[in-house]
């Protein structure tokens, strides 16, 4: 299972790069999504390369709070974008 940790880091990084490249015309929505993917890359990278358990205890709570903040920000941006398009 050690290999899967490195695969996850690569996948999150690939998603971040693809979002930056493909989302240039989307504006703020793509920027927040790219920031989310960069956050996930760093979080999983610390877990894979430093060996720190990033999903237990206080770090797990921080992780869940950051995910919630990203989800809320994406929802608000998407709703504003959708309403302004009409």
Short mmCIF file of C-alpha atoms in Angstrom, two decimals, residues 36 39-40 43 54-72:
data_model
loop_
_atom_site.label_atom_id
_atom_site.label_comp_id
_atom_site.label_asym_id
_atom_site.label_seq_id
_atom_site.Cartn_x
_atom_site.Cartn_y
_atom_site.Cartn_z
CA UNK A 36 -8.16 22.71 -3.54
CA UNK A 39 -3.96 21.61 -0.96
CA UNK A 40 -4.74 17.91 -1.45
CA UNK A 43 -1.54 17.15 2.35
CA UNK A 54 -2.25 13.57 8.50
CA UNK A 55 -5.74 12.13 9.01
CA UNK A 56 -5.78 11.43 12.75
CA UNK A 57 -6.27 13.71 15.73
CA UNK A 58 -6.08 17.47 15.36
CA UNK A 59 -4.71 17.25 11.83
CA UNK A 60 -7.76 15.21 10.82
CA UNK A 61 -10.03 17.91 12.22
CA UNK A 62 -8.08 20.61 10.37
CA UNK A 63 -8.32 18.56 7.18
CA UNK A 64 -12.11 18.23 7.49
CA UNK A 65 -12.54 21.94 8.25
CA UNK A 66 -10.47 22.95 5.23
CA UNK A 67 -12.47 20.57 3.01
CA UNK A 68 -15.69 22.11 4.33
CA UNK A 69 -14.41 25.61 3.63
CA UNK A 70 -13.49 24.67 0.07
CA UNK A 71 -16.89 23.04 -0.45
CA UNK A 72 -18.70 26.11 0.87
#
